[in-house]
Coordinates of C-alpha atoms in Angstrom, one line a residue:
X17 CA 0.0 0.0 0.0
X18 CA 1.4 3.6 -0.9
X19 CA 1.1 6.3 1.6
X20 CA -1.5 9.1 0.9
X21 CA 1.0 12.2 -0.5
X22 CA 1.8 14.9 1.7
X23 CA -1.1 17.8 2.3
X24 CA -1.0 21.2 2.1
X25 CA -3.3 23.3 3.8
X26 CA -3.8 26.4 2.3
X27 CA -5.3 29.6 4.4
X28 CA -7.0 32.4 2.4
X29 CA -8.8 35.7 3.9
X30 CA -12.2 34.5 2.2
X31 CA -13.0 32.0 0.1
X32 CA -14.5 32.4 -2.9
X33 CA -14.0 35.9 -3.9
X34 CA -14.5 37.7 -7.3
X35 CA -11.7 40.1 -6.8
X36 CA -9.0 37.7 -6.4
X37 CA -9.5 35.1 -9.5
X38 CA -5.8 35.2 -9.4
X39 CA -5.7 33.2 -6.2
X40 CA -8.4 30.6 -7.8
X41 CA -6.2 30.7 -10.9
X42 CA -3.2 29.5 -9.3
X43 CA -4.8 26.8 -6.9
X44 CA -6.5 25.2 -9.8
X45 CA -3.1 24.9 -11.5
X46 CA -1.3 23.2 -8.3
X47 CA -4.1 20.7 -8.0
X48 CA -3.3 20.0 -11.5
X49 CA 0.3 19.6 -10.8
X50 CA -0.1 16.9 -8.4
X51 CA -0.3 18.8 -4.9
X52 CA -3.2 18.0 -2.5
X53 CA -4.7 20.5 -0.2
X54 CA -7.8 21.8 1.6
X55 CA -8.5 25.4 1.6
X56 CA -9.0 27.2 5.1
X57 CA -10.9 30.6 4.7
X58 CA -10.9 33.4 7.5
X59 CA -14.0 34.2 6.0
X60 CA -17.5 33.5 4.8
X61 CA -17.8 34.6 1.1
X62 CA -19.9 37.5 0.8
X63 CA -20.3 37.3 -3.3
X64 CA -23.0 36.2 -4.7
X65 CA -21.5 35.5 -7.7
X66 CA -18.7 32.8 -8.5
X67 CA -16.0 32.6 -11.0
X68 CA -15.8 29.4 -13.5
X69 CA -12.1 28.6 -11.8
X70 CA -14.1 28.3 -8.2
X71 CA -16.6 25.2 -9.6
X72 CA -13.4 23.7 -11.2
X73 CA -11.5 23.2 -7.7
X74 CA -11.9 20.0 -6.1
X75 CA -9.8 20.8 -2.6
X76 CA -12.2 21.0 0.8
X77 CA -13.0 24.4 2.0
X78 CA -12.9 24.8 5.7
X79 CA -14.3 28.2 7.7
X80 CA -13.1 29.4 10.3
X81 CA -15.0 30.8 13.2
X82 CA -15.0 34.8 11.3
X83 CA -15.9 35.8 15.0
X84 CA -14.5 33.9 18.1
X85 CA -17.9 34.4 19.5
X86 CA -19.8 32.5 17.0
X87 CA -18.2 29.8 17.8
X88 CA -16.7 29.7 21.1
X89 CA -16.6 25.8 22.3
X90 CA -14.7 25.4 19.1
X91 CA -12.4 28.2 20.0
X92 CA -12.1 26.8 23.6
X93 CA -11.4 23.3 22.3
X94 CA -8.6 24.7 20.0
X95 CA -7.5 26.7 22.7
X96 CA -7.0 23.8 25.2
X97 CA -5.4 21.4 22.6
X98 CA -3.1 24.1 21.8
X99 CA -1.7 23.9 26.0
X100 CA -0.2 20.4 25.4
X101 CA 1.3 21.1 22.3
X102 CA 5.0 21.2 21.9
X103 CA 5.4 24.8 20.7
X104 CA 2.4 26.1 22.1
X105 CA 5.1 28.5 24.9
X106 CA 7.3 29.5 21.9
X107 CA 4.0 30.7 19.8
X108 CA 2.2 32.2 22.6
X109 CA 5.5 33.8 23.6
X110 CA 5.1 35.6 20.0
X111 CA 1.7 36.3 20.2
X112 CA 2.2 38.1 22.9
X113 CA 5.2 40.6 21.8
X114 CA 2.7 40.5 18.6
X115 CA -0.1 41.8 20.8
X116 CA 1.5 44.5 22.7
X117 CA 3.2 46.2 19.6
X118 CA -0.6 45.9 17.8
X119 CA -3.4 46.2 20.9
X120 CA -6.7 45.0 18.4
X121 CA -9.5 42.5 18.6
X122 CA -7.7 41.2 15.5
X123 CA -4.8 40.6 16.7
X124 CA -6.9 37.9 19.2
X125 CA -8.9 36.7 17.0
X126 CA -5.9 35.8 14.4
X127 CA -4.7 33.6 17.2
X128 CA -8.2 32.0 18.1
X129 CA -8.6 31.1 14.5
X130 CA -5.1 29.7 14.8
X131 CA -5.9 27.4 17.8
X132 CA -8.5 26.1 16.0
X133 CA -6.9 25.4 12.6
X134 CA -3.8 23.7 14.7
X135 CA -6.2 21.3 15.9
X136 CA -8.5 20.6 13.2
X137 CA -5.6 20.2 10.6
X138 CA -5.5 17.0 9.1
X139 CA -2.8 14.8 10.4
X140 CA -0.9 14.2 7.3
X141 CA -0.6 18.2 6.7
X142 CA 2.9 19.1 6.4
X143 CA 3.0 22.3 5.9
X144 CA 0.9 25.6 5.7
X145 CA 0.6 28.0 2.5
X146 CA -1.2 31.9 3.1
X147 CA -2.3 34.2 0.1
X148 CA -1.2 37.3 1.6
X149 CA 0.9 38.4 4.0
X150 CA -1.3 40.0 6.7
X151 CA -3.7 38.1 8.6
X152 CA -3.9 35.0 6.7
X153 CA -0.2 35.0 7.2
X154 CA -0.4 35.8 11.2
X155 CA -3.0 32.1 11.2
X156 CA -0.7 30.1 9.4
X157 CA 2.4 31.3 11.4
X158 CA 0.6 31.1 14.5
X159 CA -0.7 27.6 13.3
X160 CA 2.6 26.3 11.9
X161 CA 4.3 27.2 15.4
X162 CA 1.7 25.1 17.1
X163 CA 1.8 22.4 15.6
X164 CA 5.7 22.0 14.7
X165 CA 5.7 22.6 10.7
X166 CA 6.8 25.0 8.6
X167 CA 4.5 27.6 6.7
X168 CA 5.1 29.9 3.5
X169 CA 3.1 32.8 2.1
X170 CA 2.3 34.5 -1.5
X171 CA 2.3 38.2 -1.0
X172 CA 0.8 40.5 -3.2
X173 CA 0.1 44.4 -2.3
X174 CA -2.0 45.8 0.1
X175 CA 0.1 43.0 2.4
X176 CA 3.4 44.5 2.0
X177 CA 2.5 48.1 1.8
X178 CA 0.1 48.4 4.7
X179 CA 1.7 45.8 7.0
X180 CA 4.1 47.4 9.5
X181 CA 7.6 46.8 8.6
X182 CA 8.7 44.8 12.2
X183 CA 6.0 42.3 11.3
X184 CA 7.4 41.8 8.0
X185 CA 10.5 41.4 9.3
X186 CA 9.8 38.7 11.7
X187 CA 7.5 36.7 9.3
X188 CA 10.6 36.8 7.3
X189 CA 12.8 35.8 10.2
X190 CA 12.4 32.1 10.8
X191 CA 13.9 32.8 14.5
X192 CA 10.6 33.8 14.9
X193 CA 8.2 31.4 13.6
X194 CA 9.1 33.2 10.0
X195 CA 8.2 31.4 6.9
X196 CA 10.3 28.9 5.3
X197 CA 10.1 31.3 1.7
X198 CA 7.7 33.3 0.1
X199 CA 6.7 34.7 -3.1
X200 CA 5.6 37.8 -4.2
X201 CA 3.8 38.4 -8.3
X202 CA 6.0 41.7 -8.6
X203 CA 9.6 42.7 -8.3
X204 CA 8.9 46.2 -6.9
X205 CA 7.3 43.9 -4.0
X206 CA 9.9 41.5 -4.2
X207 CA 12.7 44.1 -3.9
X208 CA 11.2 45.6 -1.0
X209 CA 10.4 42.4 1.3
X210 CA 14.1 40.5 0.5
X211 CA 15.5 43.9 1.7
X212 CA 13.2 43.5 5.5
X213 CA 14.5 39.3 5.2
X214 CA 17.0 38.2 7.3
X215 CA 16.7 34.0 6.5
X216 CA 13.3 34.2 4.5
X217 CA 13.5 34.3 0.7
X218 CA 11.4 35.9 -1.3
X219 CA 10.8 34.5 -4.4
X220 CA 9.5 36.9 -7.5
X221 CA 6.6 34.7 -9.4
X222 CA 4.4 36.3 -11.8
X223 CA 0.9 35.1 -11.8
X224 CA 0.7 35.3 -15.1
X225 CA -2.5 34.2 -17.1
X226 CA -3.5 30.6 -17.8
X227 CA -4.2 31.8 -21.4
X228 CA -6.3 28.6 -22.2
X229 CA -9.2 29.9 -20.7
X230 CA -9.4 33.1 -22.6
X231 CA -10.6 33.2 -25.8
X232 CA -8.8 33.9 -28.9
X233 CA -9.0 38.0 -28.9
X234 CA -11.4 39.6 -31.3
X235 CA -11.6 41.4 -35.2
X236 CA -11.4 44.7 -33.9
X237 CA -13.2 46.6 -36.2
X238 CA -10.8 50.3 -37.7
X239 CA -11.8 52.8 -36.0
X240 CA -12.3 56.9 -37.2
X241 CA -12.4 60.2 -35.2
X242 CA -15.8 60.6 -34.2
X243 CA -16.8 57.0 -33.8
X244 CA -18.3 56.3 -30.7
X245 CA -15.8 55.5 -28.1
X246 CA -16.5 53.1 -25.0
X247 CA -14.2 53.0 -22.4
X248 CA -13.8 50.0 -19.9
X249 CA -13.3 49.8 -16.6
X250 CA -12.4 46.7 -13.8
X251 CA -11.7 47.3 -10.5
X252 CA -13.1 47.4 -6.6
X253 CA -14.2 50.7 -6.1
X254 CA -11.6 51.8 -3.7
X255 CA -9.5 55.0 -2.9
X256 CA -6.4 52.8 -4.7
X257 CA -8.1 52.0 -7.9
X258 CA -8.1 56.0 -8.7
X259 CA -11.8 56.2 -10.4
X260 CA -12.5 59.1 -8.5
X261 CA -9.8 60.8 -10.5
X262 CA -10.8 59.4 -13.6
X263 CA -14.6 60.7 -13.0
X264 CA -12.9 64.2 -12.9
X265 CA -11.1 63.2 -15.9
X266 CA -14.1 62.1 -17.6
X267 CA -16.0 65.3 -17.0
X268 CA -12.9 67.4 -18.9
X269 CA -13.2 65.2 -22.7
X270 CA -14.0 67.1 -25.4
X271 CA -17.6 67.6 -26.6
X272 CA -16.7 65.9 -30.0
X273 CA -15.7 62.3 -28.3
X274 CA -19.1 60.1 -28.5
X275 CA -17.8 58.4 -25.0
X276 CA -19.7 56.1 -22.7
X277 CA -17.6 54.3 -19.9
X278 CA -18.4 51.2 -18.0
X279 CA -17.5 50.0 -14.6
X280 CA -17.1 46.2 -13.5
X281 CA -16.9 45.8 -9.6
X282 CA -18.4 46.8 -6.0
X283 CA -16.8 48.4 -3.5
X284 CA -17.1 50.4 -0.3
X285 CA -16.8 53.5 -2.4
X286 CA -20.0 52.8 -4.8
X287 CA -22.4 55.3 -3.8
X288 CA -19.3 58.0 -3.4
X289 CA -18.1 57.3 -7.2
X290 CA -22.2 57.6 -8.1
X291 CA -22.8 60.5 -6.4
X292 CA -19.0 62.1 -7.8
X293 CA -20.3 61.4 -11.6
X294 CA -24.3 62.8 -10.7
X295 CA -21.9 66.3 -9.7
X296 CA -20.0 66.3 -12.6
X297 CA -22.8 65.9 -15.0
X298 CA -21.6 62.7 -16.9
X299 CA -24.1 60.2 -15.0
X300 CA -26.1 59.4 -18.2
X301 CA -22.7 58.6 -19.8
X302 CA -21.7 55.4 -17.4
X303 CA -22.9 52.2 -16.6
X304 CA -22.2 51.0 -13.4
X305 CA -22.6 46.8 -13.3
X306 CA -21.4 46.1 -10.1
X307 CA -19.5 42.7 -9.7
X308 CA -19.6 40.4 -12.3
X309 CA -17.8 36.6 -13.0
X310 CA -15.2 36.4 -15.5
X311 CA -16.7 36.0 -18.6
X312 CA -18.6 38.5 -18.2
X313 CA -15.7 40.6 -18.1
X314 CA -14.5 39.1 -21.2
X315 CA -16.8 40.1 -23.0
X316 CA -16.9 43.5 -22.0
X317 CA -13.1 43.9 -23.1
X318 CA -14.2 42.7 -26.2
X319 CA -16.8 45.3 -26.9
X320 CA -14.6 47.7 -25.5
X321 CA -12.2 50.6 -27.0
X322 CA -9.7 51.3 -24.6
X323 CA -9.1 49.9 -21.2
X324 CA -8.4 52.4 -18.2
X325 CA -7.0 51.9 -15.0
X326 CA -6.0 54.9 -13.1
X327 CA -4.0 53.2 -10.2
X328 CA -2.5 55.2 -7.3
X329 CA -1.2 55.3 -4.1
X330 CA -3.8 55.6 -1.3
X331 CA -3.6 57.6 1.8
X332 CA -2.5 54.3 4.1
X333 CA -0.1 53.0 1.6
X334 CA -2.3 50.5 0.0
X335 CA -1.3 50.2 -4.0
X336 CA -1.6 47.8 -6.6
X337 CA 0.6 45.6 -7.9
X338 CA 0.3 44.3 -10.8
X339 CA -3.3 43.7 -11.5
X340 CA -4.2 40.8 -13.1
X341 CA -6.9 43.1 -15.3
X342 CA -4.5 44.0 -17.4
X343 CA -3.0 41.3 -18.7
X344 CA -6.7 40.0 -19.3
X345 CA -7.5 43.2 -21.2
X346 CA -4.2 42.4 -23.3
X347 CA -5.0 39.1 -24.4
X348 CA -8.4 40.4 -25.9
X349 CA -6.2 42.8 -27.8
X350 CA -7.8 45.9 -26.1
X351 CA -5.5 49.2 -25.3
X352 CA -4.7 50.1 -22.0
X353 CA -4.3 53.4 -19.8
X354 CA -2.8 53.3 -16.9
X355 CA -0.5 54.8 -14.7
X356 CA 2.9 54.0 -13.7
X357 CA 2.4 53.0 -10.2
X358 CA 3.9 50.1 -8.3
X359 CA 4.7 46.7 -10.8
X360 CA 2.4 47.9 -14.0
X361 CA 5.6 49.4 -15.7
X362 CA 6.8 45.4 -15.2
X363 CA 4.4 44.4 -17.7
X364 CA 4.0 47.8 -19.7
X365 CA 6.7 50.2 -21.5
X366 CA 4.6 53.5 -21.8
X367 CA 4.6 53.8 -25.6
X368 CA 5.0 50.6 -26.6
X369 CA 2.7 48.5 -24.8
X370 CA 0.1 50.8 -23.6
X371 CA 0.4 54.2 -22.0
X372 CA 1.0 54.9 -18.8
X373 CA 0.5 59.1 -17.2
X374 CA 0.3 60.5 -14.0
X375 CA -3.3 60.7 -12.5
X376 CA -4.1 63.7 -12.8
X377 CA -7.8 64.1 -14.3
X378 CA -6.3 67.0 -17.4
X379 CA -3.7 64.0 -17.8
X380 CA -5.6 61.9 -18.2
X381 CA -8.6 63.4 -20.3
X382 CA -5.7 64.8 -22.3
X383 CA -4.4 60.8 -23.1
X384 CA -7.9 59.3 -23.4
X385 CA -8.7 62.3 -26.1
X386 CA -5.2 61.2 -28.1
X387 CA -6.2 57.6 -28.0
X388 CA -9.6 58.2 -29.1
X389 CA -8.3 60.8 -32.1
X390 CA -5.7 58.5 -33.1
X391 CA -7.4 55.3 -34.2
X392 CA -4.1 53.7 -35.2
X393 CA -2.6 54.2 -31.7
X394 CA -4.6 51.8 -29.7
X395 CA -4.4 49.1 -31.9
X396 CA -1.0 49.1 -32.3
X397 CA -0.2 49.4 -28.5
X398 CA -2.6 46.5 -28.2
X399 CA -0.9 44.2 -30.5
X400 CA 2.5 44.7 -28.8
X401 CA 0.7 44.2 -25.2
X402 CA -0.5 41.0 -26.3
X403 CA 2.6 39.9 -27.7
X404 CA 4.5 40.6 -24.5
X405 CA 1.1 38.4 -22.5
X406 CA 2.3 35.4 -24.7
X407 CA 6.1 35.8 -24.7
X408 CA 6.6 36.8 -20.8
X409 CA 3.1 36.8 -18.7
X410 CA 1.7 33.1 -19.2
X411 CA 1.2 31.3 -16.1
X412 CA 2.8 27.3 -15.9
X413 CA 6.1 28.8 -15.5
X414 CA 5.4 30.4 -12.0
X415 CA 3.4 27.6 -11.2
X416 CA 6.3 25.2 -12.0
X417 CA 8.1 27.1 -9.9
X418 CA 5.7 27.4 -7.1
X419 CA 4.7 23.6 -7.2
X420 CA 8.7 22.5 -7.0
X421 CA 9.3 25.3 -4.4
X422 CA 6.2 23.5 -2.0
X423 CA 7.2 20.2 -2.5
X424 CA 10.6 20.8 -1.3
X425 CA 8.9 22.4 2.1
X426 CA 6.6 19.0 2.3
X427 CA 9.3 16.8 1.7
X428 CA 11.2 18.4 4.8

């Protein structure tokens, strides 16, 4: 009889979510390379809409108690179990110097949920993996110290940018319960957390696209000055994402440009970016569609003209990296504006493969006019977008990488 192969339990903020079809992409992909896990979710999902990628995933989902209070026997059981446990002292030791540098309800609960993950793990798990490196990350590490094996993470932005930089540092210090490597999708981020490691590495891995999902991109039809000119739009509405600026923006086009932009995604900002556009004037001009599934979005880049994503750096830090809406856009052969914050400028040469300008609304009313005025100008940027997508941005390498880069922390 062969022995089951090693498990993997993989811890997530909330499980399934629209906005992160990256994180569904790439789970999807190491089921299909042979690794066997079960998904443990911090949260219930909240969307009522799934992606394709979600249905195809075979692995267990397990929630976590969102609350400690919903579910306190199961927190007191995992809270017990954790007091015979070999590294419960050196854990609770961290938690502790954890909890006096950051004084939240969070900070407790991260540890509750812990305690109960440590028990209810599987008994052949042998190690931990957490998409992002905030509080999924503080579970697994707390987790992984309990019950004696190692963990690793896959950061991505708001993570490394909002996280405070002495609990990066000791998540990338394995002196203190610090993961065995990680990976980031960006070199900016990558850069920034090898330079805050002291034993961690940090691994860059693109997430690429998994381009056999996307259909072959569209006959774009020529365009002339004066045609009408729809503009796209995908992203949560939040203070990062920039639409507020592109609103402003919107309001300064040219009476001659037959516009009409659409948005694809919620947000805590929705009724802020509503009312913004009923001030400037330019309601009747947008449709707003809320969150919808990916092919949905599909085929809204390919009834699109030009793709925009205004991307800056909000007030706490939080900034993109390189969003995954882009690459998506490229493969349908459908020109981008963005902006050249964080890891976009990884993927696109202003010029060349799209155009990236500052945020500023006359900025970017001023690039949206050229675009639309210059019907050769998109296409051509499009074409050499999507050439880069297929030579550079495709996914099985990463995941090649990410798979071998796992099994090695199993096999330990």
């Amino acid at each position: 009889m062969t022995s089951a192969p090693p498990r993997l339990a993989v811890a997530v903020k909330g499980w399934p979510r629209l906005s992160e079809t990256f994180i569904a992409q790439e789970l999807v992909a190491l089921e299909r390379a042979g690794i066997t896990f079960d998904i443990w979710s911090l949260r219930h999902p909240t969307d009522t809409k799934t992606h394709p990628l979600h249905d195809q995933l075979r692995a267990n989902v397990r929630y976590l108690p969102e609350y400690l209070h919903d579910e306190p026997l199961r927190v007191l059981r995992g809270f017990i179990a954790a007091l015979v446990r070999p590294g419960f002292l050196k854990t609770f030791a961290q938690f502790t110097r954890d909890l006096f540098r950051d004084r939240t309800r969070n900070r407790v609960r991260r540890f509750g949920q812990a305690c109960v993950m440590a028990r209810e793990l599987p008994s052949g798990t042998k190690a931990i993996y957490a998409h992002f490196l905030h509080t999924p990350s503080s579970v697994a590490r707390y987790a992984a110290g309990l019950r004696g094996i190692p963990w690793t993470f896959s950061a991505h932005a708001k993570d490394i940018w909002t996280s405070p930089d002495w609990e990066l540092r000791e998540k990338l210090d394995t002196a203190s319960i610090g993961a065995a490597f990680g990976a980031t999708c960006t070199a900016f981020g990558a850069d920034h957390l090898n330079t805050l490691a002291t034993t961690t590495p940090v691994d860059l891995v693109y997430h690429g696209l998994d381009l056999d999902r996307f259909p072959e991109a569209p006959e774009r039809p020529e365009r002339t000055p004066g045609d009408p000119f729809a503009l796209l739009s995908v992203g949560r509405l939040v203070e990062k994402k920039g639409f507020d600026r592109l609103i402003d923006a919107l309001a300064l086009l040219p009476s001659d440009i037959d516009w009409h932009w659409t948005h694809i995604g919620g947000g805590a900002l929705d009724a802020t970016m509503r009312a913004r556009a009923t001030d400037r004037g330019i309601q009747d001009r947008i449709t707003w569609r809320g969150a919808c599934d990916q092919p949905e979005v599909i085929a809204a880049m390919r009834a699109a003209d030009l793709f925009v994503l205004p991307s800056r750096i909000a007030e706490d830090g939080d900034r993109d990296g390189l969003p995954n809406v882009l690459m998506e856009a490229a493969s349908q052969l459908l020109p981008i504006l963005s902006t050249p914050v964080s890891a976009i400028p990884e993927f696109i040469d202003t010029g060349v493969h799209g155009i990236l300008c500052d945020d500023d609304p006359k900025v970017l009313a001023a690039e949206i006019a050229r675009i639309a005025n210059t019907p050769t100008l998109g296409p051509d940027l499009a074409q050499a977008a999507h050439a880069r997508l297929y030579a550079d941005f495709t996914m099985q390498p990463g995941i090649d990488h990410l798979a071998q880069r796992l099994r090695a922390v199993m096999d330990e």
